Amino acid sequence: MLEVENLHVHYGGIHALRGVSISVGQGEIVTIIGANGAGKSTLLNAISGIVKTSEGAMTFKGSPLPTASCAIVKQGICQVPEGRLVFANLTVLDNLMLGAYLRHDHKAIKSDLDRVYELFPRLRERAGQMAGTLSGGEQQMLTIGRGLMSDPELVLLDEPSLGLAPILVETIFQVIEDIRKAGKTLLLVEQNAHKALSTADRAYVLEQGQIVKSGNARELLDDPSIQESYLGVKQ
Amino acid sequence: MAQFLQQMINGLSIGSVYALMAVGYSLVYSIMSFSNFAHGGVIMLGSYFGFYLLTLAHWAFPAAFVGAALCSAGLAVIVERVAYRPLRLRNAPFLYFIISAMGASIFLENFVVATIGPTFRTYPTVLPRAPIEIGSVYIGRLDIMIFIISAVCLALLVYFLDRTKVGKAVQATAHNARAAKLMGINTDLVITLVFAIGGLLAGVAGVMFGMKYTVYPQMGGITIKSFIAAVFGGLGSLPGAVIGSLILGIMETLISGYFSSQFRDLISFTLLIAVLVFRPMGLMGKATEEKA
Ligand SMILES: Nc1ncnc2c1ncn2[C@@H]1O[C@H](COP(=O)(O)OP(=O)(O)OP(=O)(O)O)[C@@H](O)[C@H]1O
Ligand SMILES: [Mg+2]
């Protein structure tokens, strides 16, 4: 579904991605794990058209990915960014409706809104509240819900469980499974490598802007070097 | 008492024009975080557009009014394209925008001096000069018209921002442009739109300012007062810009009415400095950072 080939990204003098190639198949959950600063967010932002690439090619469903971020969203790729980037000065409902900014199918938008409220009942209770007044966890639910409102085919999730209480982490990963069941494809970036590898089908390990390992997520979960670097298991 | 009421009404009228101008400063600031000093130039040219549409093209007043607003909107969009967009695409530091804005402002002023000339021009009389008499209070017809038109424009702006999808997209872009892009919002288009709206209001304000006073190339300098009002109210906050402008307008007329018009501007600038010292975010500006 998504093919990324030999992608390079520079921030001024910093060479953040050095020839990254990944592929994501229809209906898969693919995860990218890596240390802080490895370039995970950069990769998602390159796919979303937020950062410029200096080299490489990306195709989505067989055709080249557009470069403008709005055109990419229109193609059915949405990113749920890290750091709970809600529109704090707007209500929860406004935030969700902005997720559906490019859509005009009012009936379907309404039913997607109900689905988001089912996934996160808390958002329905808080619909009229300013998003900036939500708790951190609620804001994270809102960014995920807002992303789903675009009715994407491919969801890019950037560290959805960061800074959440364990019970909420469970909820988020449950939602990730639900999203997949609804027929969507997911590319998941996570610090919580254990959760990510147990949920995903396939995984890539990113180190200093390069893919150093890839394969079946279960197998990587049992890989001794992964266990040592990312799962905190002492050999 | 009658005199006081009259002063208040004059103050509201001039304050509402400041509000139209201040909102233009605030809108651009809320999206791009810099003070668009070229705005004064657009207001000045808006005044000239209206003047020439009335006197040379002999348009009817309402048509000239709308025409001047549209021309100003176009001009504001051109200024953004030429002076700011290239900087934005290169992620230039904030200071460059300010310098570019000042450059654009000086350019517009001197362009008018060089082409049209430095003379003051007076708008043709559109409304009867005789004031309306209510009890012992005299209210100028022009003041009433200015207040009503400003109020309608501001109400339309609030409706647009708060009630329409595109208005929400403007607010989202103002809050976080990157997140807005992730929603599929074309933020370049939003910026163009914001300049167009600012320009539209600048044209309206320019025509009314020209009718109340005169038209001349340096009149953009006076609009710096509306910038003061925007800072006073809290730059980036629309209610702040409006309230700051009304307060400034009323203060100015009261000071010149009861004291001396010589002190008017002195007091305006003192006000700005005092606000910046004691409350840097202005009356209605955001005091706290949003949650991370
Ligand atoms: N806007 C930027 N300007 C300059 N350098 C940047 C910028 N964004 C990221 N970088 C650098 O690029 C590298 C990769 O950053 P990125 O945010 O992609 O890492 P990450 O893997 O998402 O890390 P984390 O797990 O901490 O979120 C880092 O060294 C970072 O400092
Ligand atoms: Mg990151």
XYZ file of C-alpha atoms and ligand atoms in Angstrom:
559
model
C 0.000 0.000 0.000
C 2.756 2.433 1.001
C 6.263 2.069 -0.377
C 9.099 4.264 0.822
C 12.403 3.912 -0.993
C 15.804 5.277 -0.121
C 14.429 8.298 1.722
C 16.800 11.042 2.842
C 15.843 14.037 4.981
C 18.132 16.883 6.029
C 17.459 19.552 8.631
C 20.057 22.095 7.617
C 23.282 20.237 8.335
C 21.635 17.380 10.218
C 21.168 14.273 8.108
C 18.114 12.873 9.934
C 17.124 10.064 7.554
C 19.831 8.252 5.602
C 18.239 6.108 2.946
C 15.210 4.615 4.656
C 13.134 2.048 2.786
C 9.980 0.555 4.238
C 6.774 -0.917 2.924
C 3.376 -1.209 4.513
C 0.811 -3.647 3.144
C -2.942 -3.224 3.077
C -4.511 -4.100 6.445
C -1.198 -4.474 8.257
C 0.005 -2.965 11.485
C 3.642 -2.069 10.966
C 5.662 -0.600 13.787
C 8.842 1.425 13.825
C 10.879 1.318 16.986
C 13.999 3.244 17.769
C 15.700 5.372 20.383
C 15.002 9.079 20.927
C 16.238 11.073 17.985
C 16.456 8.047 15.681
C 14.271 9.796 13.118
C 10.907 8.127 13.664
C 8.847 11.318 13.736
C 10.874 12.638 10.822
C 9.876 9.607 8.772
C 6.179 10.094 9.538
C 6.441 13.809 8.806
C 8.138 13.088 5.499
C 5.282 10.768 4.542
C 2.765 13.434 5.624
C 4.492 16.115 3.572
C 5.395 18.192 6.626
C 9.154 17.970 6.095
C 10.836 18.108 2.710
C 12.731 15.083 1.521
C 16.060 15.558 -0.183
C 16.132 12.218 -1.947
C 14.024 9.116 -2.370
C 10.628 8.048 -3.650
C 7.310 7.295 -2.017
C 4.307 5.635 -3.594
C 0.849 5.097 -2.176
C -1.453 2.519 -3.775
C 0.815 2.372 -6.781
C 1.089 6.054 -7.598
C 3.647 8.611 -6.423
C 2.722 10.383 -3.205
C 1.883 14.078 -3.688
C 4.160 16.554 -1.943
C 1.576 18.968 -0.461
C 0.360 17.886 2.962
C -3.276 18.653 2.168
C -3.136 16.509 -0.978
C -1.675 13.653 1.064
C -4.504 13.808 3.601
C -6.925 13.798 0.691
C -5.336 10.555 -0.557
C -6.321 8.899 2.714
C -3.195 9.161 4.837
C -3.564 10.812 8.196
C -1.034 11.363 10.934
C -1.795 11.400 14.635
C 1.153 13.519 15.772
C 3.160 13.057 18.925
C 2.829 15.529 21.774
C -0.957 15.899 21.725
C -1.201 18.669 19.200
C -4.842 19.535 19.862
C -6.283 22.907 18.910
C -6.470 24.143 22.484
C -8.498 27.236 21.613
C -11.312 25.233 20.023
C -13.834 22.819 21.502
C -13.471 19.061 21.442
C -16.208 18.837 18.820
C -14.522 21.526 16.675
C -11.283 19.569 16.866
C -13.002 16.401 15.719
C -14.787 18.188 12.891
C -11.502 19.718 11.719
C -10.314 16.138 11.329
C -13.036 15.819 8.698
C -12.024 19.122 7.074
C -11.655 17.745 3.548
C -14.834 15.652 3.634
C -18.263 16.671 2.457
C -20.264 13.492 3.076
C -22.217 14.800 6.056
C -23.997 11.542 6.855
C -20.800 9.534 6.918
C -19.080 12.225 8.988
C -21.888 11.978 11.539
C -21.574 8.207 11.784
C -17.783 8.438 12.057
C -18.259 10.931 14.871
C -20.470 8.432 16.659
C -17.826 5.749 16.156
C -15.150 7.973 17.672
C -17.451 8.690 20.617
C -17.934 4.941 21.041
C -14.166 4.384 21.101
C -13.689 7.279 23.539
C -16.912 7.947 25.487
C -15.058 10.622 27.456
C -14.894 12.788 24.326
C -18.678 12.788 24.001
C -19.011 14.040 27.577
C -16.498 16.785 26.885
C -17.698 17.710 23.383
C -18.357 21.361 24.209
C -15.263 21.885 26.331
C -12.134 23.709 25.141
C -9.586 21.114 24.090
C -6.830 22.891 26.027
C -8.623 22.137 29.289
C -8.589 18.362 28.759
C -6.183 16.175 30.694
C -3.133 14.872 28.875
C -4.712 11.458 28.331
C -7.948 12.966 27.077
C -5.989 15.140 24.660
C -4.269 12.036 23.347
C -7.683 10.408 22.789
C -8.753 13.556 21.000
C -5.770 13.556 18.615
C -6.468 9.922 17.741
C -10.198 10.551 17.327
C -9.510 13.637 15.243
C -7.241 11.609 12.952
C -9.918 8.965 12.458
C -12.441 11.637 11.464
C -10.633 12.036 8.152
C -11.723 8.458 7.346
C -8.152 7.509 6.442
C -6.987 4.326 4.785
C -3.559 4.585 6.363
C -3.091 5.942 9.870
C 0.347 7.111 10.988
C 0.472 7.026 14.777
C 3.361 8.797 16.515
C 3.885 7.519 20.060
C 0.222 7.304 21.012
C 0.930 5.838 24.438
C 3.614 8.290 25.546
C 3.065 9.551 29.071
C -0.180 7.683 29.664
C -1.147 5.625 32.693
C -0.881 1.841 32.103
C -4.640 1.380 31.985
C -4.927 4.054 29.308
C -2.068 2.446 27.364
C -4.170 -0.735 27.290
C -7.129 1.262 25.988
C -5.047 2.892 23.266
C -3.688 -0.436 22.038
C -7.201 -1.863 22.148
C -8.278 1.037 19.949
C -5.396 0.342 17.576
C -6.686 -3.225 17.159
C -10.191 -1.861 16.625
C -8.974 0.545 13.961
C -7.357 -2.315 12.112
C -10.530 -4.381 12.394
C -12.360 -1.472 10.776
C -10.218 -2.137 7.696
C -7.530 0.477 8.146
C -3.793 0.114 7.806
C -1.515 1.401 10.565
C 2.056 2.582 10.762
C 2.863 2.845 14.440
C 5.827 4.572 16.036
C 6.289 3.611 19.659
C 8.616 3.946 22.624
C 6.770 1.115 24.271
C 8.544 -1.482 22.143
C 7.094 -4.426 24.001
C 3.481 -3.358 23.397
C 4.224 -2.292 19.853
C 5.913 -5.561 18.892
C 3.139 -7.637 20.478
C 0.482 -5.710 18.564
C 2.140 -5.280 15.163
C 2.525 -7.724 12.303
C 5.879 -6.462 11.138
C 8.485 -4.118 12.542
C 11.421 -1.965 11.510
C 14.181 -0.861 13.829
C 15.462 2.636 13.128
C 18.845 3.744 14.423
C 20.374 7.120 13.615
C 18.300 7.536 10.505
C 18.851 4.041 9.128
C 16.830 0.854 9.220
C 19.060 -1.652 10.960
C 16.636 -4.513 11.301
C 13.243 -5.543 10.050
C 10.977 -8.535 10.111
C 8.100 -10.289 11.757
C 7.168 -8.457 14.963
C 6.969 -11.639 17.090
C 10.389 -12.720 15.937
C 11.887 -9.340 16.755
C 10.279 -9.587 20.180
C 12.391 -12.696 20.774
C 15.531 -11.293 19.154
C 18.240 -11.043 21.846
C 19.761 -7.800 20.560
C 16.318 -6.160 20.383
C 15.553 -7.427 23.864
C 18.700 -5.845 25.145
C 18.388 -2.475 23.405
C 14.674 -1.843 23.392
C 13.012 -4.164 25.889
C 15.380 -3.667 28.798
C 16.196 -7.361 29.086
C 19.695 -8.057 30.430
C 21.421 -10.949 28.698
C -23.514 65.711 30.596
C -24.643 66.298 27.026
C -21.103 67.158 26.085
C -19.819 64.027 27.755
C -22.310 61.862 25.854
C -21.301 63.531 22.644
C -17.634 62.858 23.354
C -18.402 59.235 24.135
C -20.188 58.811 20.839
C -17.353 60.463 18.912
C -14.944 58.215 20.779
C -16.893 55.087 19.920
C -16.982 56.129 16.302
C -13.248 56.726 15.975
C -12.567 53.719 18.217
C -14.548 51.493 15.894
C -12.359 52.533 12.951
C -9.292 51.772 15.043
C -10.902 48.410 15.732
C -11.194 47.609 12.023
C -7.522 48.407 11.582
C -6.416 46.709 14.795
C -8.190 43.515 13.828
C -6.058 43.417 10.685
C -2.878 43.635 12.754
C -4.175 41.016 15.169
C -5.320 38.500 12.565
C -1.951 38.477 10.844
C -0.154 38.358 14.172
C -2.233 35.394 15.338
C -1.211 33.370 12.293
C 2.325 34.551 11.612
C 3.488 35.973 14.961
C 4.832 39.227 13.600
C 3.476 42.757 13.384
C 2.556 43.553 9.814
C 3.594 47.189 9.613
C 2.678 47.273 5.943
C -0.940 47.246 7.086
C -0.881 51.035 7.501
C 0.171 51.377 3.874
C -2.753 49.230 2.763
C -5.144 51.390 4.795
C -3.693 54.531 3.198
C -4.035 53.127 -0.295
C -7.552 51.944 0.552
C -8.374 55.541 1.280
C -6.953 56.600 -2.109
C -8.809 53.812 -3.925
C -12.085 55.068 -2.466
C -11.218 58.674 -3.237
C -10.445 58.034 -6.902
C -13.345 55.670 -7.454
C -15.600 58.486 -6.226
C -13.942 61.455 -7.891
C -12.396 60.065 -11.091
C -14.522 57.028 -11.861
C -17.655 58.697 -10.466
C -18.871 55.521 -8.870
C -21.787 55.730 -6.491
C -20.639 55.791 -2.879
C -21.613 52.201 -1.955
C -19.928 50.838 -5.067
C -16.786 52.905 -4.475
C -16.762 51.710 -0.903
C -16.905 48.036 -1.875
C -14.475 48.626 -4.730
C -11.929 50.224 -2.403
C -12.253 47.320 0.051
C -11.697 44.754 -2.709
C -8.694 46.623 -4.140
C -7.175 46.813 -0.667
C -7.707 43.099 -0.159
C -5.896 42.462 -3.429
C -3.079 44.762 -2.405
C -2.692 43.041 0.976
C -2.463 39.671 -0.762
C 0.195 41.024 -3.131
C 2.195 42.381 -0.180
C 2.083 38.934 1.424
C 3.224 37.247 -1.799
C 6.059 39.649 -2.452
C 7.275 40.612 1.007
C 6.521 37.649 3.266
C 5.967 34.425 1.354
C 9.556 34.120 0.124
C 10.740 34.535 3.728
C 8.218 32.018 4.984
C 9.323 29.391 2.486
C 12.885 29.783 3.717
C 11.870 29.686 7.410
C 13.526 33.071 7.832
C 13.903 34.443 11.365
C 11.180 36.643 12.780
C 13.256 39.818 12.493
C 13.374 39.499 8.700
C 9.585 39.670 8.566
C 9.535 42.882 10.578
C 12.181 44.427 8.347
C 10.374 43.308 5.237
C 7.141 44.761 6.627
C 8.788 48.111 7.284
C 10.296 48.054 3.815
C 6.895 47.380 2.266
C 5.364 50.167 4.327
C 8.014 52.698 3.246
C 7.658 51.530 -0.342
C 3.886 52.037 -0.407
C 4.116 55.486 1.131
C 6.813 56.676 -1.255
C 5.127 55.068 -4.204
C 2.114 57.253 -3.532
C 4.237 60.367 -2.968
C 6.049 59.741 -6.266
C 3.012 58.937 -8.379
C 0.099 60.830 -6.874
C 2.008 63.457 -4.957
C 2.189 64.525 -1.347
C -0.863 66.801 -1.265
C -3.767 66.307 1.134
C -7.040 65.466 -0.535
C -10.552 65.817 0.783
C -13.303 63.313 0.110
C -16.373 64.669 -1.626
C -19.311 65.118 0.709
C -21.357 61.982 0.744
C -23.555 62.583 3.759
C -25.199 65.874 4.771
C -22.929 67.733 7.141
C -25.715 68.758 9.509
C -25.650 66.586 12.637
C -28.616 64.720 14.018
C -30.018 66.319 17.141
C -31.244 64.113 19.953
C -32.245 66.256 22.918
C -29.228 68.456 23.450
C -26.787 65.920 21.972
C -25.525 66.449 18.438
C -24.299 63.396 16.583
C -22.568 63.618 13.232
C -24.189 61.499 10.528
C -20.758 60.368 9.418
C -19.934 59.193 12.939
C -23.105 57.139 13.061
C -22.415 55.625 9.670
C -18.819 54.834 10.613
C -19.891 53.138 13.812
C -22.593 51.063 12.137
C -20.405 49.952 9.241
C -17.550 49.037 11.583
C -19.864 47.105 13.876
C -21.355 45.189 10.956
C -17.907 44.336 9.571
C -16.684 43.119 12.950
C -19.849 41.070 13.506
C -19.400 39.437 10.091
C -15.789 38.672 10.927
C -16.721 37.055 14.236
C -19.436 35.048 12.519
C -16.979 33.884 9.878
C -14.315 32.857 12.393
C -16.593 31.196 14.926
C -19.358 29.706 12.844
C -17.894 28.565 9.548
C -15.679 25.649 8.725
C -13.097 27.825 6.990
C -13.137 30.206 9.947
C -12.349 27.285 12.242
C -9.523 26.338 9.901
C -8.133 29.863 10.304
C -8.250 29.489 14.088
C -6.642 26.059 13.889
C -3.838 27.396 11.702
C -3.330 30.270 14.133
C -3.004 27.834 16.984
C -0.701 25.319 15.351
C 0.075 25.416 11.660
C 1.684 21.975 11.583
C -1.311 20.290 13.200
C -3.572 22.219 10.825
C -1.642 20.846 7.859
C -2.143 17.341 9.207
C -5.907 17.969 9.015
C -5.550 18.638 5.301
C -5.878 22.387 5.744
C -4.012 24.302 3.055
C -2.241 26.711 5.384
C -0.810 28.814 2.537
C -4.349 29.449 1.374
C -5.386 30.294 4.940
C -2.603 32.867 5.141
C -3.666 34.392 1.826
C -7.224 34.509 3.108
C -6.183 36.194 6.347
C -4.317 38.890 4.425
C -7.314 39.341 2.148
C -9.642 39.792 5.126
C -7.219 42.168 6.819
C -6.969 44.106 3.550
C -10.730 44.218 3.120
C -11.155 45.729 6.567
C -8.215 48.048 5.896
C -10.000 49.352 2.797
C -13.216 49.937 4.719
C -11.294 51.688 7.489
C -9.250 53.706 5.015
C -12.316 55.071 3.232
C -14.007 56.006 6.503
C -10.838 57.555 7.853
C -10.447 59.551 4.675
C -14.023 60.755 4.889
C -13.644 61.809 8.487
C -10.272 63.500 8.034
C -8.275 63.773 4.809
C -6.280 61.548 2.485
C -2.509 61.861 2.333
C 0.465 59.540 1.814
C 1.596 59.545 5.462
C -1.797 58.695 6.899
C -0.586 55.117 7.333
C 1.450 56.484 10.237
C -1.709 57.344 12.121
C -2.850 53.762 11.894
C 0.024 52.943 14.213
C -2.462 53.962 16.887
C -4.619 51.023 15.970
C -1.542 48.889 16.378
C -1.160 50.371 19.854
C -4.760 49.437 20.502
C -4.135 45.885 19.312
C -1.130 45.521 21.604
C -3.060 47.127 24.448
C -5.895 44.632 24.003
C -3.534 41.700 23.560
C -1.983 41.176 20.142
C -3.501 38.157 18.443
C -6.759 38.413 20.386
C -9.668 39.779 18.361
C -11.870 40.795 21.307
C -8.748 42.394 22.762
C -8.150 44.381 19.568
C -11.734 45.641 19.540
C -11.885 46.544 23.217
C -8.424 48.114 23.134
C -9.484 50.218 20.136
C -12.717 51.402 21.684
C -10.919 52.354 24.895
C -8.275 54.209 22.914
C -10.876 56.030 20.815
C -12.897 57.119 23.837
C -9.793 58.132 25.775
C -8.562 60.206 22.871
C -11.782 62.147 22.443
C -12.185 62.672 26.166
C -8.607 63.907 26.494
C -8.890 66.280 23.554
C -12.374 67.362 24.609
C -11.680 68.156 28.245
C -7.965 68.682 28.286
C -5.969 69.369 25.178
C -5.531 67.584 21.893
C -1.801 68.194 22.195
C -1.669 65.593 24.957
C -3.714 63.031 23.061
C -0.910 61.088 21.415
C 1.412 61.496 24.349
C -1.125 59.703 26.475
C -1.713 56.976 23.854
C 1.945 56.088 23.773
C 2.287 56.244 27.548
C -0.578 53.812 27.717
C 1.203 51.385 25.425
C 4.408 51.478 27.408
C 2.550 51.108 30.712
C 0.654 48.092 29.449
C 3.787 46.471 28.114
C 5.550 46.998 31.421
C 2.794 45.713 33.681
C 0.984 43.268 31.480
C 3.108 42.247 28.509
C 0.375 40.009 27.112
C -2.136 42.905 26.964
C -5.643 43.073 28.372
C -7.001 39.916 26.776
C -3.820 38.176 25.654
C -3.072 34.673 26.721
C -1.241 34.696 30.023
C -0.368 31.033 30.153
C 1.135 28.597 27.748
C -1.046 25.763 26.578
C -0.550 22.304 28.011
C 2.304 20.424 26.421
N 12.895 20.788 12.976
C 14.103 20.244 13.205
N 15.220 20.965 13.030
C 16.437 20.419 13.235
N 16.648 19.177 13.628
C 15.568 18.403 13.828
C 14.244 18.893 13.632
N 13.380 17.899 13.896
C 14.133 16.844 14.258
N 15.454 17.127 14.213
C 16.566 16.215 14.499
O 16.411 15.071 13.703
C 16.696 13.905 14.439
C 15.510 12.965 14.410
O 14.415 13.564 15.097
P 13.007 12.845 15.258
O 12.099 13.814 15.894
O 12.615 12.280 13.968
O 13.349 11.683 16.268
P 12.390 10.603 16.921
O 12.925 9.281 16.539
O 10.990 10.881 16.613
O 12.673 10.850 18.467
P 11.672 10.748 19.721
O 11.569 9.327 20.073
O 12.399 11.506 20.787
O 10.396 11.378 19.340
C 17.055 14.366 15.842
O 18.448 14.379 15.935
C 16.512 15.750 15.933
O 17.288 16.548 16.751
Mg 9.363 11.447 17.712
